[in-house]
PDB file of C-alpha atoms in Angstrom:
ATOM      1  CA  UNK A   1     -25.863 -15.835  29.932  1.00 51.00           C
ATOM      2  CA  UNK A   2     -27.583 -17.693  32.647  1.00 53.00           C
ATOM      3  CA  UNK A   3     -27.083 -21.521  32.521  1.00 53.00           C
ATOM      4  CA  UNK A   4     -30.773 -21.956  31.693  1.00 55.00           C
ATOM      5  CA  UNK A   5     -30.499 -19.646  29.018  1.00 64.00           C
ATOM      6  CA  UNK A   6     -27.552 -21.188  27.357  1.00 69.00           C
ATOM      7  CA  UNK A   7     -28.331 -21.816  23.634  1.00 82.00           C
ATOM      8  CA  UNK A   8     -31.539 -19.725  23.445  1.00 85.00           C
ATOM      9  CA  UNK A   9     -30.111 -17.483  20.780  1.00 88.00           C
ATOM     10  CA  UNK A  10     -28.148 -20.038  19.003  1.00 91.00           C
ATOM     11  CA  UNK A  11     -31.348 -21.988  18.456  1.00 91.00           C
ATOM     12  CA  UNK A  12     -33.380 -19.022  17.378  1.00 91.00           C
ATOM     13  CA  UNK A  13     -30.491 -17.937  14.927  1.00 92.00           C
ATOM     14  CA  UNK A  14     -30.478 -21.007  13.270  1.00 93.00           C
ATOM     15  CA  UNK A  15     -34.051 -21.365  13.180  1.00 92.00           C
ATOM     16  CA  UNK A  16     -34.076 -18.017  11.042  1.00 92.00           C
ATOM     17  CA  UNK A  17     -31.328 -19.326   8.783  1.00 93.00           C
ATOM     18  CA  UNK A  18     -28.350 -17.169   9.740  1.00 94.00           C
ATOM     19  CA  UNK A  19     -26.468 -19.609  11.667  1.00 95.00           C
ATOM     20  CA  UNK A  20     -25.579 -23.189  11.746  1.00 93.00           C
ATOM     21  CA  UNK A  21     -28.261 -25.637  13.080  1.00 93.00           C
ATOM     22  CA  UNK A  22     -27.956 -26.561  16.919  1.00 92.00           C
ATOM     23  CA  UNK A  23     -27.277 -30.373  17.324  1.00 92.00           C
ATOM     24  CA  UNK A  24     -27.257 -30.546  20.997  1.00 89.00           C
ATOM     25  CA  UNK A  25     -27.126 -28.283  24.257  1.00 88.00           C
ATOM     26  CA  UNK A  26     -25.558 -29.388  27.554  1.00 85.00           C
ATOM     27  CA  UNK A  27     -23.800 -27.879  30.495  1.00 80.00           C
ATOM     28  CA  UNK A  28     -20.414 -28.708  28.604  1.00 80.00           C
ATOM     29  CA  UNK A  29     -21.442 -26.352  25.776  1.00 83.00           C
ATOM     30  CA  UNK A  30     -23.296 -26.086  22.342  1.00 89.00           C
ATOM     31  CA  UNK A  31     -22.936 -28.367  19.386  1.00 88.00           C
ATOM     32  CA  UNK A  32     -23.628 -27.107  15.989  1.00 89.00           C
ATOM     33  CA  UNK A  33     -23.648 -28.779  12.722  1.00 91.00           C
ATOM     34  CA  UNK A  34     -20.465 -28.909  10.835  1.00 91.00           C
ATOM     35  CA  UNK A  35     -20.147 -26.497   7.855  1.00 91.00           C
ATOM     36  CA  UNK A  36     -17.353 -26.278   5.213  1.00 93.00           C
ATOM     37  CA  UNK A  37     -16.285 -22.722   4.187  1.00 94.00           C
ATOM     38  CA  UNK A  38     -14.015 -20.101   4.790  1.00 94.00           C
ATOM     39  CA  UNK A  39     -13.852 -17.101   7.186  1.00 94.00           C
ATOM     40  CA  UNK A  40     -14.771 -13.855   5.764  1.00 92.00           C
ATOM     41  CA  UNK A  41     -11.681 -11.460   5.583  1.00 88.00           C
ATOM     42  CA  UNK A  42     -11.783  -7.574   5.729  1.00 82.00           C
ATOM     43  CA  UNK A  43     -11.210  -7.283   2.086  1.00 80.00           C
ATOM     44  CA  UNK A  44     -14.534  -9.275   1.423  1.00 84.00           C
ATOM     45  CA  UNK A  45     -16.471  -6.647   3.625  1.00 82.00           C
ATOM     46  CA  UNK A  46     -14.757  -3.481   2.150  1.00 78.00           C
ATOM     47  CA  UNK A  47     -13.969  -4.705  -1.633  1.00 77.00           C
ATOM     48  CA  UNK A  48     -16.770  -7.283  -2.423  1.00 79.00           C
ATOM     49  CA  UNK A  49     -20.161  -5.935  -3.127  1.00 80.00           C
ATOM     50  CA  UNK A  50     -21.843  -9.126  -3.333  1.00 82.00           C
ATOM     51  CA  UNK A  51     -20.496 -10.245   0.043  1.00 87.00           C
ATOM     52  CA  UNK A  52     -21.453  -6.862   1.661  1.00 86.00           C
ATOM     53  CA  UNK A  53     -24.982  -6.838   0.397  1.00 87.00           C
ATOM     54  CA  UNK A  54     -25.646 -10.332   1.490  1.00 91.00           C
ATOM     55  CA  UNK A  55     -24.197  -9.578   4.906  1.00 93.00           C
ATOM     56  CA  UNK A  56     -26.161  -6.325   5.175  1.00 92.00           C
ATOM     57  CA  UNK A  57     -29.129  -8.436   4.814  1.00 92.00           C
ATOM     58  CA  UNK A  58     -28.262 -11.124   7.222  1.00 94.00           C
ATOM     59  CA  UNK A  59     -27.460  -8.643   9.958  1.00 95.00           C
ATOM     60  CA  UNK A  60     -30.608  -6.472   9.155  1.00 94.00           C
ATOM     61  CA  UNK A  61     -32.608  -9.806   9.770  1.00 93.00           C
ATOM     62  CA  UNK A  62     -30.789 -10.411  13.032  1.00 94.00           C
ATOM     63  CA  UNK A  63     -31.611  -6.817  14.206  1.00 93.00           C
ATOM     64  CA  UNK A  64     -35.510  -7.225  13.259  1.00 90.00           C
ATOM     65  CA  UNK A  65     -35.898 -10.405  15.028  1.00 87.00           C
ATOM     66  CA  UNK A  66     -38.302  -9.942  17.999  1.00 79.00           C
ATOM     67  CA  UNK A  67     -39.310 -13.340  19.077  1.00 74.00           C
ATOM     68  CA  UNK A  68     -37.459 -12.938  22.287  1.00 73.00           C
ATOM     69  CA  UNK A  69     -38.680 -10.326  24.766  1.00 67.00           C
ATOM     70  CA  UNK A  70     -36.022  -7.505  25.677  1.00 61.00           C
ATOM     71  CA  UNK A  71     -38.250  -6.655  28.963  1.00 59.00           C
ATOM     72  CA  UNK A  72     -36.544  -8.157  32.058  1.00 46.00           C
ATOM     73  CA  UNK A  73     -33.422  -9.161  30.242  1.00 48.00           C
ATOM     74  CA  UNK A  74     -29.859  -8.094  31.122  1.00 57.00           C
ATOM     75  CA  UNK A  75     -29.094  -4.572  30.509  1.00 69.00           C
ATOM     76  CA  UNK A  76     -27.053  -3.942  27.295  1.00 86.00           C
ATOM     77  CA  UNK A  77     -24.389  -6.360  27.224  1.00 90.00           C
ATOM     78  CA  UNK A  78     -21.784  -3.769  26.240  1.00 92.00           C
ATOM     79  CA  UNK A  79     -21.806  -2.318  29.720  1.00 91.00           C
ATOM     80  CA  UNK A  80     -21.585  -5.701  31.198  1.00 89.00           C
ATOM     81  CA  UNK A  81     -18.507  -6.355  29.190  1.00 89.00           C
ATOM     82  CA  UNK A  82     -16.881  -2.929  30.089  1.00 90.00           C
ATOM     83  CA  UNK A  83     -17.663  -3.516  33.936  1.00 90.00           C
ATOM     84  CA  UNK A  84     -15.963  -6.665  33.816  1.00 87.00           C
ATOM     85  CA  UNK A  85     -12.880  -5.391  32.157  1.00 85.00           C
ATOM     86  CA  UNK A  86     -12.608  -2.818  34.735  1.00 87.00           C
ATOM     87  CA  UNK A  87     -12.998  -5.355  37.272  1.00 87.00           C
ATOM     88  CA  UNK A  88     -10.470  -7.492  35.800  1.00 81.00           C
ATOM     89  CA  UNK A  89      -7.660  -4.692  35.504  1.00 80.00           C
ATOM     90  CA  UNK A  90      -8.462  -3.354  39.011  1.00 81.00           C
ATOM     91  CA  UNK A  91      -8.101  -6.808  40.459  1.00 78.00           C
ATOM     92  CA  UNK A  92      -5.212  -8.084  38.431  1.00 73.00           C
ATOM     93  CA  UNK A  93      -2.027  -8.581  40.296  1.00 59.00           C
ATOM     94  CA  UNK A  94      -0.058  -8.307  36.970  1.00 64.00           C
ATOM     95  CA  UNK A  95       1.269  -4.691  36.495  1.00 67.00           C
ATOM     96  CA  UNK A  96      -0.258  -2.975  33.464  1.00 68.00           C
ATOM     97  CA  UNK A  97       1.979  -0.819  31.086  1.00 71.00           C
ATOM     98  CA  UNK A  98       2.755   2.706  32.281  1.00 72.00           C
ATOM     99  CA  UNK A  99       0.331   4.461  29.769  1.00 68.00           C
ATOM    100  CA  UNK A 100      -2.594   2.642  31.294  1.00 71.00           C
ATOM    101  CA  UNK A 101      -4.256   4.526  33.936  1.00 79.00           C
ATOM    102  CA  UNK A 102      -7.152   2.987  35.538  1.00 82.00           C
ATOM    103  CA  UNK A 103      -8.714   6.053  36.687  1.00 88.00           C
ATOM    104  CA  UNK A 104      -8.592   7.577  33.258  1.00 85.00           C
ATOM    105  CA  UNK A 105     -10.068   4.423  31.648  1.00 85.00           C
ATOM    106  CA  UNK A 106     -12.990   4.169  34.080  1.00 90.00           C
ATOM    107  CA  UNK A 107     -13.949   7.865  33.408  1.00 91.00           C
ATOM    108  CA  UNK A 108     -13.755   7.347  29.580  1.00 88.00           C
ATOM    109  CA  UNK A 109     -16.273   4.369  30.168  1.00 90.00           C
ATOM    110  CA  UNK A 110     -18.433   6.571  32.082  1.00 93.00           C
ATOM    111  CA  UNK A 111     -18.416   9.333  29.825  1.00 91.00           C
ATOM    112  CA  UNK A 112     -19.261   7.209  26.806  1.00 91.00           C
ATOM    113  CA  UNK A 113     -22.058   5.457  28.764  1.00 92.00           C
ATOM    114  CA  UNK A 114     -23.410   8.967  29.771  1.00 93.00           C
ATOM    115  CA  UNK A 115     -23.778  10.100  25.945  1.00 91.00           C
ATOM    116  CA  UNK A 116     -25.106   6.929  24.552  1.00 92.00           C
ATOM    117  CA  UNK A 117     -27.824   6.235  27.409  1.00 91.00           C
ATOM    118  CA  UNK A 118     -28.840   9.863  26.777  1.00 92.00           C
ATOM    119  CA  UNK A 119     -29.244   9.402  23.233  1.00 92.00           C
ATOM    120  CA  UNK A 120     -31.428   6.333  23.758  1.00 89.00           C
ATOM    121  CA  UNK A 121     -30.319   4.314  20.527  1.00 92.00           C
ATOM    122  CA  UNK A 122     -32.122   1.101  19.418  1.00 90.00           C
ATOM    123  CA  UNK A 123     -31.460  -1.806  21.414  1.00 91.00           C
ATOM    124  CA  UNK A 124     -32.054  -5.142  19.416  1.00 91.00           C
ATOM    125  CA  UNK A 125     -30.995  -8.737  19.401  1.00 92.00           C
ATOM    126  CA  UNK A 126     -27.231  -8.635  18.462  1.00 94.00           C
ATOM    127  CA  UNK A 127     -24.329 -10.902  17.572  1.00 94.00           C
ATOM    128  CA  UNK A 128     -22.145  -9.206  19.993  1.00 92.00           C
ATOM    129  CA  UNK A 129     -18.849 -10.098  18.526  1.00 93.00           C
ATOM    130  CA  UNK A 130     -19.485  -9.362  15.019  1.00 93.00           C
ATOM    131  CA  UNK A 131     -16.452  -9.395  12.925  1.00 90.00           C
ATOM    132  CA  UNK A 132     -15.415 -10.781   9.610  1.00 91.00           C
ATOM    133  CA  UNK A 133     -13.790 -13.951  11.258  1.00 92.00           C
ATOM    134  CA  UNK A 134     -17.137 -14.940  12.767  1.00 95.00           C
ATOM    135  CA  UNK A 135     -18.848 -14.895   9.247  1.00 96.00           C
ATOM    136  CA  UNK A 136     -18.231 -17.993   7.265  1.00 95.00           C
ATOM    137  CA  UNK A 137     -18.567 -18.012   3.470  1.00 95.00           C
ATOM    138  CA  UNK A 138     -20.035 -21.534   2.235  1.00 95.00           C
ATOM    139  CA  UNK A 139     -19.418 -23.105  -0.956  1.00 92.00           C
ATOM    140  CA  UNK A 140     -22.445 -21.768  -2.586  1.00 93.00           C
ATOM    141  CA  UNK A 141     -21.356 -18.089  -1.520  1.00 92.00           C
ATOM    142  CA  UNK A 142     -24.000 -18.033   0.991  1.00 93.00           C
ATOM    143  CA  UNK A 143     -23.152 -16.813   4.620  1.00 95.00           C
ATOM    144  CA  UNK A 144     -23.551 -18.124   8.024  1.00 96.00           C
ATOM    145  CA  UNK A 145     -22.934 -16.134  11.591  1.00 96.00           C
ATOM    146  CA  UNK A 146     -20.696 -18.138  13.999  1.00 95.00           C
ATOM    147  CA  UNK A 147     -19.276 -17.905  17.382  1.00 92.00           C
ATOM    148  CA  UNK A 148     -22.423 -16.668  19.069  1.00 91.00           C
ATOM    149  CA  UNK A 149     -21.277 -16.748  22.709  1.00 88.00           C
ATOM    150  CA  UNK A 150     -21.617 -12.965  23.120  1.00 90.00           C
ATOM    151  CA  UNK A 151     -25.077 -12.775  21.452  1.00 90.00           C
ATOM    152  CA  UNK A 152     -27.819 -11.090  23.103  1.00 90.00           C
ATOM    153  CA  UNK A 153     -29.592  -7.666  23.638  1.00 91.00           C
ATOM    154  CA  UNK A 154     -27.323  -4.817  22.942  1.00 93.00           C
ATOM    155  CA  UNK A 155     -27.117  -1.470  20.932  1.00 94.00           C
ATOM    156  CA  UNK A 156     -27.364  -2.086  17.096  1.00 94.00           C
ATOM    157  CA  UNK A 157     -24.817   0.683  16.508  1.00 94.00           C
ATOM    158  CA  UNK A 158     -22.293  -1.134  18.422  1.00 95.00           C
ATOM    159  CA  UNK A 159     -22.961  -4.374  16.226  1.00 94.00           C
ATOM    160  CA  UNK A 160     -22.610  -2.511  12.995  1.00 94.00           C
ATOM    161  CA  UNK A 161     -19.539  -0.677  14.152  1.00 90.00           C
ATOM    162  CA  UNK A 162     -17.515  -3.419  15.232  1.00 90.00           C
ATOM    163  CA  UNK A 163     -18.338  -5.215  12.001  1.00 89.00           C
ATOM    164  CA  UNK A 164     -17.207  -2.394   9.773  1.00 84.00           C
ATOM    165  CA  UNK A 165     -14.514  -0.483  11.805  1.00 80.00           C
ATOM    166  CA  UNK A 166     -11.290  -0.934   9.559  1.00 67.00           C
ATOM    167  CA  UNK A 167      -8.187  -2.533  10.401  1.00 55.00           C
ATOM    168  CA  UNK A 168      -5.826   0.409   8.896  1.00 49.00           C
ATOM    169  CA  UNK A 169      -3.888  -2.463   7.226  1.00 50.00           C
ATOM    170  CA  UNK A 170      -6.674  -3.024   5.154  1.00 48.00           C
ATOM    171  CA  UNK A 171      -6.409   0.507   3.617  1.00 44.00           C
ATOM    172  CA  UNK A 172      -2.494   0.052   3.084  1.00 45.00           C
ATOM    173  CA  UNK A 173      -1.091   1.229  -0.067  1.00 41.00           C
ATOM    174  CA  UNK A 174      -0.349  -2.119  -1.209  1.00 45.00           C
ATOM    175  CA  UNK A 175      -3.915  -3.129  -0.747  1.00 46.00           C
ATOM    176  CA  UNK A 176      -5.542   0.039  -2.271  1.00 43.00           C
ATOM    177  CA  UNK A 177      -3.278  -0.403  -5.571  1.00 48.00           C
ATOM    178  CA  UNK A 178      -4.428  -4.162  -5.783  1.00 53.00           C
ATOM    179  CA  UNK A 179      -7.953  -2.782  -5.798  1.00 49.00           C
ATOM    180  CA  UNK A 180      -7.213   0.067  -8.331  1.00 53.00           C
ATOM    181  CA  UNK A 181      -8.121   2.652  -5.516  1.00 47.00           C
ATOM    182  CA  UNK A 182      -6.328   5.922  -5.565  1.00 49.00           C
ATOM    183  CA  UNK A 183      -4.075   6.055  -2.667  1.00 42.00           C
ATOM    184  CA  UNK A 184      -4.621   9.907  -1.986  1.00 44.00           C
ATOM    185  CA  UNK A 185      -8.408   8.981  -1.002  1.00 40.00           C
ATOM    186  CA  UNK A 186      -8.317   5.707   1.452  1.00 44.00           C
ATOM    187  CA  UNK A 187     -10.904   7.166   3.833  1.00 49.00           C
ATOM    188  CA  UNK A 188     -13.382   8.028   0.884  1.00 55.00           C
ATOM    189  CA  UNK A 189     -13.228   4.763  -0.103  1.00 58.00           C
ATOM    190  CA  UNK A 190     -13.874   3.214   3.515  1.00 61.00           C
ATOM    191  CA  UNK A 191     -16.771   5.660   4.026  1.00 69.00           C
ATOM    192  CA  UNK A 192     -18.200   4.860   0.345  1.00 74.00           C
ATOM    193  CA  UNK A 193     -18.056   0.927   1.266  1.00 79.00           C
ATOM    194  CA  UNK A 194     -19.724   1.600   4.916  1.00 83.00           C
ATOM    195  CA  UNK A 195     -22.472   3.704   3.437  1.00 83.00           C
ATOM    196  CA  UNK A 196     -23.365   1.088   0.619  1.00 84.00           C
ATOM    197  CA  UNK A 197     -23.455  -1.528   3.603  1.00 88.00           C
ATOM    198  CA  UNK A 198     -26.105   0.483   5.760  1.00 89.00           C
ATOM    199  CA  UNK A 199     -28.085   1.315   2.443  1.00 87.00           C
ATOM    200  CA  UNK A 200     -28.744  -2.465   2.087  1.00 88.00           C
ATOM    201  CA  UNK A 201     -28.901  -2.667   5.663  1.00 91.00           C
ATOM    202  CA  UNK A 202     -31.613  -0.314   6.259  1.00 87.00           C
ATOM    203  CA  UNK A 203     -33.382  -1.109   2.826  1.00 82.00           C
ATOM    204  CA  UNK A 204     -34.265  -4.423   4.394  1.00 76.00           C
ATOM    205  CA  UNK A 205     -36.318  -2.527   7.208  1.00 69.00           C
ATOM    206  CA  UNK A 206     -38.180  -0.620   4.684  1.00 67.00           C
ATOM    207  CA  UNK A 207     -39.508  -3.345   2.342  1.00 62.00           C
ATOM    208  CA  UNK A 208     -42.832  -3.672   3.784  1.00 46.00           C
ATOM    209  CA  UNK A 209     -43.189  -0.165   3.804  1.00 51.00           C
ATOM    210  CA  UNK A 210     -42.469   0.162  -0.056  1.00 54.00           C
ATOM    211  CA  UNK A 211     -39.922   2.982   0.496  1.00 56.00           C
ATOM    212  CA  UNK A 212     -37.598   3.689  -2.525  1.00 57.00           C
ATOM    213  CA  UNK A 213     -33.900   3.894  -1.858  1.00 56.00           C
ATOM    214  CA  UNK A 214     -34.010   7.657  -2.559  1.00 58.00           C
ATOM    215  CA  UNK A 215     -36.471   8.123   0.360  1.00 63.00           C
ATOM    216  CA  UNK A 216     -34.163   6.520   2.793  1.00 74.00           C
ATOM    217  CA  UNK A 217     -30.968   8.383   2.138  1.00 77.00           C
ATOM    218  CA  UNK A 218     -31.290  10.770   5.206  1.00 81.00           C
ATOM    219  CA  UNK A 219     -32.239   7.992   7.321  1.00 84.00           C
ATOM    220  CA  UNK A 220     -29.093   5.843   6.286  1.00 85.00           C
ATOM    221  CA  UNK A 221     -27.113   9.100   6.785  1.00 84.00           C
ATOM    222  CA  UNK A 222     -28.466   9.446  10.430  1.00 88.00           C
ATOM    223  CA  UNK A 223     -27.839   5.563  10.921  1.00 90.00           C
ATOM    224  CA  UNK A 224     -24.120   6.298   9.701  1.00 88.00           C
ATOM    225  CA  UNK A 225     -23.747   8.770  12.654  1.00 88.00           C
ATOM    226  CA  UNK A 226     -25.326   6.379  15.187  1.00 92.00           C
ATOM    227  CA  UNK A 227     -22.788   3.701  14.344  1.00 91.00           C
ATOM    228  CA  UNK A 228     -19.842   6.153  14.825  1.00 87.00           C
ATOM    229  CA  UNK A 229     -20.806   6.874  18.163  1.00 90.00           C
ATOM    230  CA  UNK A 230     -20.053   3.495  19.033  1.00 90.00           C
ATOM    231  CA  UNK A 231     -16.501   3.087  17.286  1.00 86.00           C
ATOM    232  CA  UNK A 232     -14.723   4.173  20.625  1.00 85.00           C
ATOM    233  CA  UNK A 233     -16.280   1.393  22.509  1.00 86.00           C
ATOM    234  CA  UNK A 234     -15.448  -1.399  20.248  1.00 86.00           C
ATOM    235  CA  UNK A 235     -11.816  -0.899  20.621  1.00 81.00           C
ATOM    236  CA  UNK A 236     -12.378  -1.277  24.492  1.00 77.00           C
ATOM    237  CA  UNK A 237     -11.770  -4.938  24.337  1.00 65.00           C
ATOM    238  CA  UNK A 238     -11.402  -7.100  27.686  1.00 55.00           C
ATOM    239  CA  UNK A 239      -7.848  -7.706  28.625  1.00 56.00           C
ATOM    240  CA  UNK A 240      -7.188 -11.281  29.808  1.00 52.00           C
ATOM    241  CA  UNK A 241      -5.211 -11.455  33.043  1.00 48.00           C
ATOM    242  CA  UNK A 242      -3.479 -14.428  31.945  1.00 52.00           C
ATOM    243  CA  UNK A 243      -2.005 -12.899  29.053  1.00 57.00           C
ATOM    244  CA  UNK A 244       1.820 -12.765  29.071  1.00 58.00           C
ATOM    245  CA  UNK A 245       3.030  -9.187  29.845  1.00 58.00           C
ATOM    246  CA  UNK A 246       4.627  -8.768  26.379  1.00 59.00           C
ATOM    247  CA  UNK A 247       0.960  -9.568  24.897  1.00 60.00           C
ATOM    248  CA  UNK A 248      -0.689  -7.255  27.280  1.00 59.00           C
ATOM    249  CA  UNK A 249       1.430  -4.418  26.491  1.00 64.00           C
ATOM    250  CA  UNK A 250       0.907  -4.752  22.756  1.00 68.00           C
ATOM    251  CA  UNK A 251      -2.496  -5.180  22.636  1.00 64.00           C
ATOM    252  CA  UNK A 252      -3.273  -2.315  24.926  1.00 65.00           C
ATOM    253  CA  UNK A 253      -1.038   0.096  23.130  1.00 66.00           C
ATOM    254  CA  UNK A 254      -2.714  -0.758  19.916  1.00 65.00           C
ATOM    255  CA  UNK A 255      -6.473  -0.447  21.229  1.00 66.00           C
ATOM    256  CA  UNK A 256      -5.401   2.984  22.919  1.00 65.00           C
ATOM    257  CA  UNK A 257      -4.053   4.096  19.750  1.00 64.00           C
ATOM    258  CA  UNK A 258      -7.301   3.032  17.714  1.00 62.00           C
ATOM    259  CA  UNK A 259      -9.759   4.210  20.595  1.00 64.00           C
ATOM    260  CA  UNK A 260      -8.287   7.787  20.334  1.00 62.00           C
ATOM    261  CA  UNK A 261      -8.034   7.837  16.489  1.00 57.00           C
ATOM    262  CA  UNK A 262     -11.931   7.132  16.427  1.00 61.00           C
ATOM    263  CA  UNK A 263     -12.769  10.403  17.988  1.00 60.00           C
TER     264      UNK A 263
END
């Protein structure tokens, strides 16, 4: 974000009640009010309907916000992030793991971009790093979005998929048994919780149109397909050149596996 735009999205999100109030903005950073609560966990999203519904309503409210004009703004942020990632890798003096090929990685980004831009998916105001740890559960069980450094205009599908992509550990045998879920069908449970979330998310868009839940089922199914298109991109994270070699190897190996599993 440009220096003269610092805090723009933070102020807007606090004004609409979905993030902590902004206390001050300076060249050094942005100060928010101190709030007491706990960060969300994967289990809260996938296994707790009360939090899932509240979160769906908040994210829907964020994506519907239109008081900042997209025209003239920076292109969709995901492409900026991926370009920076490629530049970081290409210019790094540190040797990358042998299984990472820069040319193949660049081609994967190009192919994903061609598919997504041709589809012309909706662009909206997004969080940018929407994941459980960036959502606070307050004492009254209300929710607030935090860590807004990457907020800006992006694909809504990317925001939703990054939130709802599941760490495979969440659906481990132990966790599934704790929640009384048949261990033979973990993927079905994941799909069901994802669909419920999108149902509530999309229902918010239709309140003024008096549409019933029955009427929006096909639209929700289409939204789920839209989100799935973005899952591969959510696993292509920026690699920090200052990471230790063992950390880079571990992170890249994990992201590589999850990237190909998402197809």
